[in-house]
Coordinates of C-alpha atoms in Angstrom, one line a residue:
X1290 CA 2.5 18.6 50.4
X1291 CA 1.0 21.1 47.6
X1292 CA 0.8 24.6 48.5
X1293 CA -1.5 24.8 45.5
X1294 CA -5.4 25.6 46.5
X1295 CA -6.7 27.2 43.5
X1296 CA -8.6 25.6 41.2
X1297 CA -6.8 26.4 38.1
X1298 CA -3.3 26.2 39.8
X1299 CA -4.3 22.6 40.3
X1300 CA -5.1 22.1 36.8
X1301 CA -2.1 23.4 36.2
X1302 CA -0.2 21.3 38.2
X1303 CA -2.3 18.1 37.0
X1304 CA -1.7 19.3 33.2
X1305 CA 2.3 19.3 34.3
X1306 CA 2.1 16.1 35.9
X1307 CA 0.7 14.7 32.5
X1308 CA 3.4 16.0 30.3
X1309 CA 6.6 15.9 32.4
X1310 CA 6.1 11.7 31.8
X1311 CA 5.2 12.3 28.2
X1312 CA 8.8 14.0 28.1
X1313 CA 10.9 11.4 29.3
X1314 CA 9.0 8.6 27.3
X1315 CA 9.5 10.6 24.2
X1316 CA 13.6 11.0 25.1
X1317 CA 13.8 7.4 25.9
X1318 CA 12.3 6.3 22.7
X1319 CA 15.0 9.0 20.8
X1320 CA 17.8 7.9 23.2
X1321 CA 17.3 4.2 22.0
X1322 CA 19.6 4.4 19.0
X1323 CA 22.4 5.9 21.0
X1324 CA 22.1 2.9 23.1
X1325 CA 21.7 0.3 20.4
X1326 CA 23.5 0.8 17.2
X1327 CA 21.5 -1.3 15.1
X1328 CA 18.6 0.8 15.3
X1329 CA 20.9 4.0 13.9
X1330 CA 18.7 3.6 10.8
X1331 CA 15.6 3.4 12.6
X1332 CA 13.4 6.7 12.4
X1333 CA 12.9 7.9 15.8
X1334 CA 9.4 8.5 14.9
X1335 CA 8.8 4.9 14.1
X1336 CA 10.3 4.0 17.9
X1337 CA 7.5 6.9 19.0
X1338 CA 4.6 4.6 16.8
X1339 CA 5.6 1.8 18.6
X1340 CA 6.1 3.0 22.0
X1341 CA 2.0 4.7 21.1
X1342 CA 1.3 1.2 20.3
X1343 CA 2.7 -0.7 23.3
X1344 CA 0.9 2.3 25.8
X1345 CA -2.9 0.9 23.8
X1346 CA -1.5 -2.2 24.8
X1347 CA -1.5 -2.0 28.5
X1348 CA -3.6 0.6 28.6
X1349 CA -1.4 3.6 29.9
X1350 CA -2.9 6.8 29.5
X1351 CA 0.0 9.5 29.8
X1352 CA -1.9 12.5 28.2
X1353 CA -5.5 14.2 27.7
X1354 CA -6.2 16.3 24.5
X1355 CA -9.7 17.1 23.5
X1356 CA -9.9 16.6 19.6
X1357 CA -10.6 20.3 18.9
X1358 CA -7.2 20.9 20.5
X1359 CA -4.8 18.5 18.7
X1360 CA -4.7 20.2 15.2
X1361 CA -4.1 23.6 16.8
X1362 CA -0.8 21.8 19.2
X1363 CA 0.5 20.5 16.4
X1364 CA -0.1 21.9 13.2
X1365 CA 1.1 25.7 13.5
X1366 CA 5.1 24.3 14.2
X1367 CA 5.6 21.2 11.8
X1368 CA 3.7 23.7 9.1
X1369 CA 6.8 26.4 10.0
X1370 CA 9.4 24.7 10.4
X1371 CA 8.9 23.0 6.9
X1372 CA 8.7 26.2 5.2
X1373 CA 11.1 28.0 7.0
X1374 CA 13.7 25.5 6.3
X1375 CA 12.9 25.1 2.7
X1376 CA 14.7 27.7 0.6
X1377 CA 13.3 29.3 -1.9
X1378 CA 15.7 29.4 -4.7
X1379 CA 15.6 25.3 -4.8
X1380 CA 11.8 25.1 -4.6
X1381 CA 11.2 27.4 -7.5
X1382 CA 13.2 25.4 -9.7
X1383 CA 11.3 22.6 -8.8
X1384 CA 7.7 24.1 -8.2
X1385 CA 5.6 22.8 -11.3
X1386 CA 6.2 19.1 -10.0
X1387 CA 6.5 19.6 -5.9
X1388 CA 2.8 21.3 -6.6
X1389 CA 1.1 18.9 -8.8
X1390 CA 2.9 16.4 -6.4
X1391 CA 1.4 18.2 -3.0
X1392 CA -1.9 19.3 -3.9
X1393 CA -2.8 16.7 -7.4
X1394 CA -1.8 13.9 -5.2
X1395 CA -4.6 15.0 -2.6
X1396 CA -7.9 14.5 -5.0
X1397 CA -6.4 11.2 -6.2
X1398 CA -5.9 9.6 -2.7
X1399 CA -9.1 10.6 -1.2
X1400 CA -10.9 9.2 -3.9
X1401 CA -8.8 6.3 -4.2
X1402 CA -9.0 5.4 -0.7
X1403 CA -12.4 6.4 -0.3
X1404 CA -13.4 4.3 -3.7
X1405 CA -11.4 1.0 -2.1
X1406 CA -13.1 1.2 1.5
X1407 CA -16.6 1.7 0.1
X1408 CA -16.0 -1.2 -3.0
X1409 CA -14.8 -3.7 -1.0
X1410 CA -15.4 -3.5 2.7
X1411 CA -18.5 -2.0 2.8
X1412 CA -18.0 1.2 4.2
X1413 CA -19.9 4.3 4.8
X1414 CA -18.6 6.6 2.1
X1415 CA -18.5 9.7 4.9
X1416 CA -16.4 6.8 6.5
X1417 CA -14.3 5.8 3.6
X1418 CA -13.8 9.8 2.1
X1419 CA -12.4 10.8 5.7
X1420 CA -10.3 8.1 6.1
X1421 CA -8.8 9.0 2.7
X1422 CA -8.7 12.5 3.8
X1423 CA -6.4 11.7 6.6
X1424 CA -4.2 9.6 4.5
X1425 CA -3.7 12.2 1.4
X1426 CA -1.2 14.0 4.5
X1427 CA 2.3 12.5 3.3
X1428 CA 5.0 13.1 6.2
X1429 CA 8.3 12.3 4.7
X1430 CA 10.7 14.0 7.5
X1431 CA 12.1 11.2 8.5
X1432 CA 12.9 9.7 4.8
X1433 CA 14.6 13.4 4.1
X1434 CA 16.7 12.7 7.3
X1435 CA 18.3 9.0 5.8
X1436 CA 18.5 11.4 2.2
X1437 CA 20.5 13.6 3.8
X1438 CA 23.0 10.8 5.6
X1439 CA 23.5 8.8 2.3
X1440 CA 23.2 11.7 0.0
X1441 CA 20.4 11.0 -2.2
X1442 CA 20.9 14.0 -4.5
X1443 CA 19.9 17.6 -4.4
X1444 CA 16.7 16.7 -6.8
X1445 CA 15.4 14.3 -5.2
X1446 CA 15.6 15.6 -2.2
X1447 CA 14.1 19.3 -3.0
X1448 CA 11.2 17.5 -5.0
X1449 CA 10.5 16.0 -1.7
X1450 CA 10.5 18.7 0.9
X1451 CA 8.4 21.1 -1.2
X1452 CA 5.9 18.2 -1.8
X1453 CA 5.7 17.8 2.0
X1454 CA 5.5 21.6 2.5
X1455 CA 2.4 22.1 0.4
X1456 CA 0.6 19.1 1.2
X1457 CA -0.3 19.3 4.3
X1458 CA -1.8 22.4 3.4
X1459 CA -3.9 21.1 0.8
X1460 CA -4.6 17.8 2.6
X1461 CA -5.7 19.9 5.5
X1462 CA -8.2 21.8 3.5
X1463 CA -9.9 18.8 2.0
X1464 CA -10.2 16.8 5.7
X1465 CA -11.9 20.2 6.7
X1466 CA -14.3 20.1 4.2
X1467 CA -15.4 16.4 4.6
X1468 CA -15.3 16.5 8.1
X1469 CA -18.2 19.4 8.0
X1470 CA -19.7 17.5 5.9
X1471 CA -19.8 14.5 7.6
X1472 CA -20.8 16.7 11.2
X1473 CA -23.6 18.8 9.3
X1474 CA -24.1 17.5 5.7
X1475 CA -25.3 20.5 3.7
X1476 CA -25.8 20.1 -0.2
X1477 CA -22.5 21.0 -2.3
X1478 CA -22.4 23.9 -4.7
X1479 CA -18.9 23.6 -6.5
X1480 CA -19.0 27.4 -7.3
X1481 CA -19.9 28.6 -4.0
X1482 CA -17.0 26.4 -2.6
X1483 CA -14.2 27.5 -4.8
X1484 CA -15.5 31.4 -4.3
X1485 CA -14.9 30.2 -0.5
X1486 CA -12.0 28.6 -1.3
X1487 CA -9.9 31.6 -3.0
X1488 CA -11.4 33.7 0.0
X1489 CA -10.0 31.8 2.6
X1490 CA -6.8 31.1 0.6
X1491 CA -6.0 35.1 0.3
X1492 CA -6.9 36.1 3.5
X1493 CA -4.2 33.3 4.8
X1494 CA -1.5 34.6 2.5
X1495 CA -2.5 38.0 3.8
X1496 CA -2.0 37.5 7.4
X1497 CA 1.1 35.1 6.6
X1498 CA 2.7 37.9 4.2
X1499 CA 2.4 40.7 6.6
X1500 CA 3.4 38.8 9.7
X1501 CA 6.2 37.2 7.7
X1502 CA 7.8 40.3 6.8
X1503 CA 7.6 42.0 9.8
X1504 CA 9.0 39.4 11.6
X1505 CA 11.8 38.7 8.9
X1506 CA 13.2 42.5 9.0
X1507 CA 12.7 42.4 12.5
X1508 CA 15.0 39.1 13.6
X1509 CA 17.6 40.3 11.1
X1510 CA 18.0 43.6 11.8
X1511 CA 18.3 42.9 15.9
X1512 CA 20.5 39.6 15.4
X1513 CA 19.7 37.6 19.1
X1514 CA 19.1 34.2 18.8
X1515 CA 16.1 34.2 21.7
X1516 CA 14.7 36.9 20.4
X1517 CA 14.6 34.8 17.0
X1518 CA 13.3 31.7 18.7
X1519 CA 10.7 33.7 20.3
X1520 CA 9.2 35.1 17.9
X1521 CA 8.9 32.2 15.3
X1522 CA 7.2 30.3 17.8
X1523 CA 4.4 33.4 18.7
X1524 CA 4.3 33.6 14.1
X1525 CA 3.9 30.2 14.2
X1526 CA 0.7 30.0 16.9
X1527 CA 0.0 33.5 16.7
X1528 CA -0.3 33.4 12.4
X1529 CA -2.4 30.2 12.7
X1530 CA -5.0 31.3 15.1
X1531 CA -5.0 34.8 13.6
X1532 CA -5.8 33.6 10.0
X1533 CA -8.5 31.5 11.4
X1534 CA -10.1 34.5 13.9
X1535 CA -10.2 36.6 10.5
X1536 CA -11.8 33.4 8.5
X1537 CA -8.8 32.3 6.4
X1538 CA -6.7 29.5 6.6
X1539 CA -4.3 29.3 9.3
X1540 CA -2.5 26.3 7.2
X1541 CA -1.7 29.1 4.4
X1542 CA -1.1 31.7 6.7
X1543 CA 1.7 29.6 9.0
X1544 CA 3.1 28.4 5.5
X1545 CA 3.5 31.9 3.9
X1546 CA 5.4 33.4 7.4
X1547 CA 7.5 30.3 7.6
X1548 CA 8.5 30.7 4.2
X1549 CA 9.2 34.5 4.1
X1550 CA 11.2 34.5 7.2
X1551 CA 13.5 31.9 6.3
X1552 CA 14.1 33.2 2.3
X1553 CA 13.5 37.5 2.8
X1554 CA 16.5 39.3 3.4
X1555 CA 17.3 42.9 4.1
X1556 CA 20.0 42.4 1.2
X1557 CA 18.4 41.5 -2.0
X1558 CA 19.6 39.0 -4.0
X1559 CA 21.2 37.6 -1.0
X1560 CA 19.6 34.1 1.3
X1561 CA 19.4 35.2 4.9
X1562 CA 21.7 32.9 7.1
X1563 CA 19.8 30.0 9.2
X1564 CA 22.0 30.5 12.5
X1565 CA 23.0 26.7 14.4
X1566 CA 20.6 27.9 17.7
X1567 CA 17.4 28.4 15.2
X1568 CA 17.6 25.0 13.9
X1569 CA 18.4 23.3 16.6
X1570 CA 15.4 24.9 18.4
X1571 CA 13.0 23.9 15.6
X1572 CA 14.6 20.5 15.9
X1573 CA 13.0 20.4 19.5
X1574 CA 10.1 21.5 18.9
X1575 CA 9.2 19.6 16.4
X1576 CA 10.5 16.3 18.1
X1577 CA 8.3 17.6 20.9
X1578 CA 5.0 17.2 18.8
X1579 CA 5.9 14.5 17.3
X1580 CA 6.1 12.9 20.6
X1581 CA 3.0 14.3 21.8
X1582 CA 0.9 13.2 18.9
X1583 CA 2.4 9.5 18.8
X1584 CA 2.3 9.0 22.4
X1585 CA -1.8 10.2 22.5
X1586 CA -2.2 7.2 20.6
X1587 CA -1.7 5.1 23.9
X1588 CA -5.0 7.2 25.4
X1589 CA -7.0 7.3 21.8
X1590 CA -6.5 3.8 19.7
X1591 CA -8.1 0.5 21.4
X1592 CA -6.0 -2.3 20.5
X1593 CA -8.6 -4.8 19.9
X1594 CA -10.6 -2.8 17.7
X1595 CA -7.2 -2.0 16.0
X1596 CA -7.3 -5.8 15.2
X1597 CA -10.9 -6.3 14.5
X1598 CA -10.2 -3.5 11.6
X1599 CA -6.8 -5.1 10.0
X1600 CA -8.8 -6.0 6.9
X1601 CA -9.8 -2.7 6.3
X1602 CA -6.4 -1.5 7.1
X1603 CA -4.7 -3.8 4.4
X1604 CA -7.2 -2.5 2.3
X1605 CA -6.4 1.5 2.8
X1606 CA -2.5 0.6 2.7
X1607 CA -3.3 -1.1 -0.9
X1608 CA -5.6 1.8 -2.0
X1609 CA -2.5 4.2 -0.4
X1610 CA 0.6 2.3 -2.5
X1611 CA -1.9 2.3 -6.3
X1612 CA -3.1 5.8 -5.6
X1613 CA 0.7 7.3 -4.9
X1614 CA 1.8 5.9 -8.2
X1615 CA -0.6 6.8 -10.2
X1616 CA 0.2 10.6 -8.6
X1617 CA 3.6 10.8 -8.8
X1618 CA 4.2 9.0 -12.8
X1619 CA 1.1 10.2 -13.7
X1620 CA 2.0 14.1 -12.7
X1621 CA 5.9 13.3 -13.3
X1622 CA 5.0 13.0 -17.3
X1623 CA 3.1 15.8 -17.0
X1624 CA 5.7 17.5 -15.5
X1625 CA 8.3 16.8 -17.8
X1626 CA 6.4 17.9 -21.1
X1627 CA 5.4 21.3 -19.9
X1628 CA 9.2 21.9 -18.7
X1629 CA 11.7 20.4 -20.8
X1630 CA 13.2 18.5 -17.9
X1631 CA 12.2 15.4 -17.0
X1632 CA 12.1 13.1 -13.8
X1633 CA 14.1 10.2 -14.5
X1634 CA 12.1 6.7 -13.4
X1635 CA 14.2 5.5 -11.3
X1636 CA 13.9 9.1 -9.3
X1637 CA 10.1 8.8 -9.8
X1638 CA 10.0 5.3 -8.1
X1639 CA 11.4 6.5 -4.9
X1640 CA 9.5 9.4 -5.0
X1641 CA 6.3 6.9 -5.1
X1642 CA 7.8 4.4 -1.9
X1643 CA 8.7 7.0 0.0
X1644 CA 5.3 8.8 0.4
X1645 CA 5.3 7.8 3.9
X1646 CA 2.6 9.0 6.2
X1647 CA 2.9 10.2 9.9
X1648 CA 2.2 12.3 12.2
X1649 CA 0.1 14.8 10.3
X1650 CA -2.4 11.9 9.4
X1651 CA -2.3 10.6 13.1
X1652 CA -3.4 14.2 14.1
X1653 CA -6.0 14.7 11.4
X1654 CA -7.8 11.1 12.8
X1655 CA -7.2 12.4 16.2
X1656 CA -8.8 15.9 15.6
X1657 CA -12.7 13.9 14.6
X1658 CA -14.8 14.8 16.9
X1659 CA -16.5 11.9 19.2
X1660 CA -19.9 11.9 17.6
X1661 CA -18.9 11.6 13.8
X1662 CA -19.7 7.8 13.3
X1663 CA -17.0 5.0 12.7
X1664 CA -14.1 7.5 14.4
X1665 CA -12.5 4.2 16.0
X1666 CA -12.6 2.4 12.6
X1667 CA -10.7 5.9 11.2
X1668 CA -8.1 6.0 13.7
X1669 CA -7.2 2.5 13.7
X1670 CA -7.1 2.7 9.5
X1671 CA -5.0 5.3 10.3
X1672 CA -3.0 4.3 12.2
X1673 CA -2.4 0.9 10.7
X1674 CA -1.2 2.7 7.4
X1675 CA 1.1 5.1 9.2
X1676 CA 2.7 1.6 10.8
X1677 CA 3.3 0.2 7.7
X1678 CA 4.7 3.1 5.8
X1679 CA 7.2 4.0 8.8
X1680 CA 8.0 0.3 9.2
X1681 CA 8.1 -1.4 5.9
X1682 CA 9.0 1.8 3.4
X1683 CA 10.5 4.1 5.8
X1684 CA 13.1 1.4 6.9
X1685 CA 13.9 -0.2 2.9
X1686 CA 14.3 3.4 1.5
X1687 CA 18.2 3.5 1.5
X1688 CA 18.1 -0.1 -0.2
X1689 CA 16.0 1.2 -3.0
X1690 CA 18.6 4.4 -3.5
X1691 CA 21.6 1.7 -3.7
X1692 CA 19.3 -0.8 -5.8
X1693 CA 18.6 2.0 -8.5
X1694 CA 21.6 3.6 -7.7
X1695 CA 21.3 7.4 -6.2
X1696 CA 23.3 6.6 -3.3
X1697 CA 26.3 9.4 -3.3
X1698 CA 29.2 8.9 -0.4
X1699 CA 28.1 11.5 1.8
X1700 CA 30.8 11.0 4.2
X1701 CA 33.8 11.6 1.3
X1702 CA 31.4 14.8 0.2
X1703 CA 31.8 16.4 3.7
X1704 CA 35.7 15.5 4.0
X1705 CA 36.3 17.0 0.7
X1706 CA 33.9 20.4 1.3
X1707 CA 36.1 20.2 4.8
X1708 CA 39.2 20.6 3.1
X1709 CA 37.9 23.4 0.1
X1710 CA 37.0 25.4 3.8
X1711 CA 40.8 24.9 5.3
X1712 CA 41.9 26.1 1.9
X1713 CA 39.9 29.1 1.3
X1714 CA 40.6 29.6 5.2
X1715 CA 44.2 29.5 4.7
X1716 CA 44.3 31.4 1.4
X1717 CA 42.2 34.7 3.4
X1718 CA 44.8 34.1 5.8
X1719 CA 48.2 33.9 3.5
X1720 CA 46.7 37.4 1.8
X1721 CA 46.3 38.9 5.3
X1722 CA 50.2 38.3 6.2
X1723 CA 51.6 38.9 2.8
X1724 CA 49.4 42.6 2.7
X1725 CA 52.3 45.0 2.5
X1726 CA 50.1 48.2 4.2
X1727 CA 50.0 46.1 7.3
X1728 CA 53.1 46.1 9.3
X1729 CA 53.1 42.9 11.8
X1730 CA 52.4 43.6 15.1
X1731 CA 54.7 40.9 16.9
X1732 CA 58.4 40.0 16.5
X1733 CA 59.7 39.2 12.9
X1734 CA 60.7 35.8 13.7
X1735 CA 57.7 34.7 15.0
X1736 CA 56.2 36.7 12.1
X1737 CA 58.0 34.3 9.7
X1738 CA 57.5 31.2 11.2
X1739 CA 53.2 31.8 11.3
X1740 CA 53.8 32.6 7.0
X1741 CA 55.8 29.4 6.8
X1742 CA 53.3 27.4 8.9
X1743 CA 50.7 29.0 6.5
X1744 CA 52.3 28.0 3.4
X1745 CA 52.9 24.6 4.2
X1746 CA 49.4 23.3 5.4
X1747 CA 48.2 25.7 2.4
X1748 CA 50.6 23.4 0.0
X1749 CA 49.7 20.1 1.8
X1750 CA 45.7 21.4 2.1
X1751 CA 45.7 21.6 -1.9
X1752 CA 47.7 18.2 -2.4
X1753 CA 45.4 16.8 -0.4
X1754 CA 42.5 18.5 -2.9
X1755 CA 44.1 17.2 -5.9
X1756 CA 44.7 13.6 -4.6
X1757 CA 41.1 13.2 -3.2
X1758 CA 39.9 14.4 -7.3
X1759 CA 42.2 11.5 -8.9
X1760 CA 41.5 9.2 -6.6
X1761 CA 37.3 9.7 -6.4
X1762 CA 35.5 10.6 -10.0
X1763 CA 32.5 11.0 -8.5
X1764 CA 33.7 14.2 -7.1
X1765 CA 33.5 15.7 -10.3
X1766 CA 29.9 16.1 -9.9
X1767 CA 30.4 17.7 -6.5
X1768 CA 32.6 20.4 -7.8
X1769 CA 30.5 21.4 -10.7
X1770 CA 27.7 22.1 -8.3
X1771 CA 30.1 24.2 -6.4
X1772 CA 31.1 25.9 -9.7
X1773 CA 27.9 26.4 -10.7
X1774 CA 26.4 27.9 -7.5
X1775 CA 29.3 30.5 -7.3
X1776 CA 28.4 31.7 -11.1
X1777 CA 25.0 32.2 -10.3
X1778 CA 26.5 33.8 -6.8
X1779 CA 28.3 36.0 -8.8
X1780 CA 25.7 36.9 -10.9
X1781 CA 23.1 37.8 -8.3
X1782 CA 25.7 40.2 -6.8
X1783 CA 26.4 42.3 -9.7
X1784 CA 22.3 42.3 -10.4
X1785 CA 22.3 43.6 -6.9
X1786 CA 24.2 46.5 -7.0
X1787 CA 22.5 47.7 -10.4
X1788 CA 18.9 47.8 -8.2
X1789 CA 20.4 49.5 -5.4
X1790 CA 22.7 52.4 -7.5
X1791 CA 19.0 52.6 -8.6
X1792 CA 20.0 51.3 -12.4
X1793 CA 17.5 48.7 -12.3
X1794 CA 13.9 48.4 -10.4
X1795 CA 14.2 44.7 -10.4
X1796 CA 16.7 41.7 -10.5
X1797 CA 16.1 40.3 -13.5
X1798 CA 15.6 36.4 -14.6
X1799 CA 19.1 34.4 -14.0
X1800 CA 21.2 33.8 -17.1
X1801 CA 23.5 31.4 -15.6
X1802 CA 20.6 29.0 -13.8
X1803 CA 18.6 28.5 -17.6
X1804 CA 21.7 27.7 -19.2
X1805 CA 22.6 25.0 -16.0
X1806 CA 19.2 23.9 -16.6
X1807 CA 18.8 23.6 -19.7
X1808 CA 21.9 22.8 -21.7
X1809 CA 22.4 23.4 -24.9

């Protein structure tokens, strides 16, 4: 019996009833792989496209979003938690390509896909243009995930996340402009638009940069995990909304926080630490979206006009593939000639199959409203790319690293990183013991039996070191990363204390990172 008699604590309670089933769906289709080991290489949002497929099948409607409302659910935390993972240091190395990547790649799909549609099926070019618009969103978190297991190189993998964190952004902004377009079309005058343009895009970095700092001297200086959870997840909302109330763009604004909150520190020249409980709340989050955004496919995509539009489909996944390559060699020559440091092909070529596209499209087909023609035909396009890209690329993207091979044994990286940890562990510890101020504050043969211990697993820790190098060559390229990173480490340091004894008003360009980047 409810006790509920109010009409919004019913709604409430009817909105509750809605998402507790969307919850367990959602950890059903992630608990798979735990259940079944041969879909350990499966992307659990690909199980969440199919699950959204088999709920269109028999009809099951699990949740209600109005269009108007699925951007602003699920935008403001994949947007954040991209840029607050991404750190800064890697991304500027590799910003010239990640940007022509992100933002050059956007012009080139819509056009591509929007010039395919209208060519050869016939389509409305409002139809054909948004379609393309939805489709220029890459979404390439769950590629980075099988990256990370096999170790697909640092490169690579950087080029990747800071093309995924800028083009949403950009892919965002261009949906938004055709979409008004196709709801009110109104003649286009380029200047007007880019005045609008730069507008919007400094009133987002604005909002982002303020609320960004704020919040990034405020979670370090009071170090409490919920009080860190908390308030990302109000910058995430409360940055998107705000940037929007004030007429910028929220996609900026959300971008900018995220990316000064996880790179700002209160000691400069140092990265701020990304504690365990922060990430694996973002992890939830985001795997809650996701969910929500896949499964709302069951109550917006009709199957059989899903199969009446497979030609078209075929069409945009073609249109997708040509219009990718012609981004990423197109902009990695480019790339290469204005910095002295080349992509290599084979990295270029995984960088063009892995362009999947996910739940950032499905949201953008989603968000049309009702009256804007062909919206069925949109979604299903959609949604027929995302299903190819998740199931055909995302699942032969480790056997193109091994064919071209950039596989690197991730497993032997992590057992040899373990044991350089034990050994700088045990060395802090032998220094401790053996410091001849401290007298030892328990008996002298127990004393000398911890020193021996010591000693021992130190000896054993660095045979162990020594044997792992001769046996495994491809080490070597593991330890002069390791090298490397403490030089430039130590460099940043000494900058450090020059700015604050007030020597210096700025840290100045790094030495050591030009040389490791460009070689002599």
């Amino acid at each position: 019996m409810s006790l509920l008699t109010d009409a919004t604590d019913l709604a409430i309670e009817r909105n509750l009833k809605e998402f507790l089933p969307v919850l367990l769906v959602a950890l059903s289709a992630a608990s798979l792989p735990r259940i079944f080991p041969f879909l350990r290489q499966v992307p659990y949002t690909l199980l969440l496209v199919i699950v959204g497929l088999g709920l269109a099948l028999v009809e099951v409607r699990l949740i209600d979003l109005s269009p108007g409302m699925i951007l602003l659910i699920f935008l403001p935390p994949i947007l954040f938690e991209a840029a607050w993972k991404m750190r800064w240091p890697d991304l500027q190395r590799e910003l010239l390509p990640s940007s022509l990547f992100a933002i050059g790649s956007v012009p080139i799909t819509v056009a591509g896909v929007g010039w395919a549609l209208h060519q050869w099926m016939q389509v409305s070019w409002t139809t054909a243009l948004l379609t393309g618009a939805c489709l220029a969103a890459t979404d390439s978190a769950s590629v980075l995930g099988v990256f990370r297991e096999v170790g697909a190189g640092k490169r690579l993998t950087t080029l990747l996340e800071g093309e995924s964190l800028f083009n949403d952004g950009a892919a965002v902004v261009a949906f938004s402009v055709l979409l008004e377009q196709a709801v009110d079309p109104q003649p286009i005058d380029l200047s007007t638009t880019l005045l609008q343009f730069v507008v919007v895009s400094a009133i987002g970095l604005g909002v982002g940069g303020v609320i960004g700092t704020i919040v990034a001297l405020l979670t370090q200086r009071y170090d409490l995990a919920w009080v860190e959870q908390t308030l990302s997840l109000v910058t995430a909302y409360g940055g998107y909304i705000l940037a929007e109330d004030l007429g910028g763009s929220g996609v900026i604004g959300v971008v900018t926080a995220g990316l000064i909150i996880g790179n700002l520190s209160l000691v400069p020249g140092e990265q701020p630490q990304k504690c365990s409980t922060m990430i694996e709340f973002w992890e939830f989050i985001i795997f809650l979206v996701n969910s929500i955004v896949f499964l709302l496919l069951g109550d917006q995509i009709l199957f059989p006009y899903f199969l009446e539009n497979i030609d078209t489909s075929l069409v945009a996944i073609a249109a997708v593939l040509v219009s990718r390559g012609v981004a990423i060699y197109g902009f990695s020559a480019i790339s290469g000639w204005v910095t002295q440091n080349p992509i290599p092909w084979a990295e270029q070529t995984v960088l063009w199959w892995v362009g999947l596209r996910g739940s950032v499209a499905i949201a953008l087909a989603l968000s049309i409203p009702d009256g804007v023609p062909d919206r069925q035909q949109i979604i299903s396009n959609s949604f027929g790319v995302v299903l190819f890209t998740l199931l055909i690329q995302g699942l032969t993207s480790k056997f193109l690293l091994d064919r071209l091979n950039l596989l690197t044994d991730e497993k032997l990286y992590q057992q040899y990183l373990t044991l350089v940890a034990q050994r700088d562990a045990l060395q802090k510890i032998l220094t401790y013991l053996l410091d001849g101020d401290r007298k030892p504050v328990i008996a002298a043969d127990k004393f000398q039996q911890e020193l021996a211990f010591v000693k021992t697993t130190l000896t054993e820790t660095q045979n162990q070191l020594a044997a792992m190098r001769e046996a495994h060559p491809l080490l070597e390229g593991l330890i002069l990363q390791q090298h490397q990173a403490q030089l430039v480490a130590i460099e940043t340091l000494t900058y450090t204390n020059f700015v604050q004894q007030g020597l210096l008003k700025e840290i100045p360009p790094s030495v050591i990172e030009r040389a490791i980047s460009h070689p002599s």
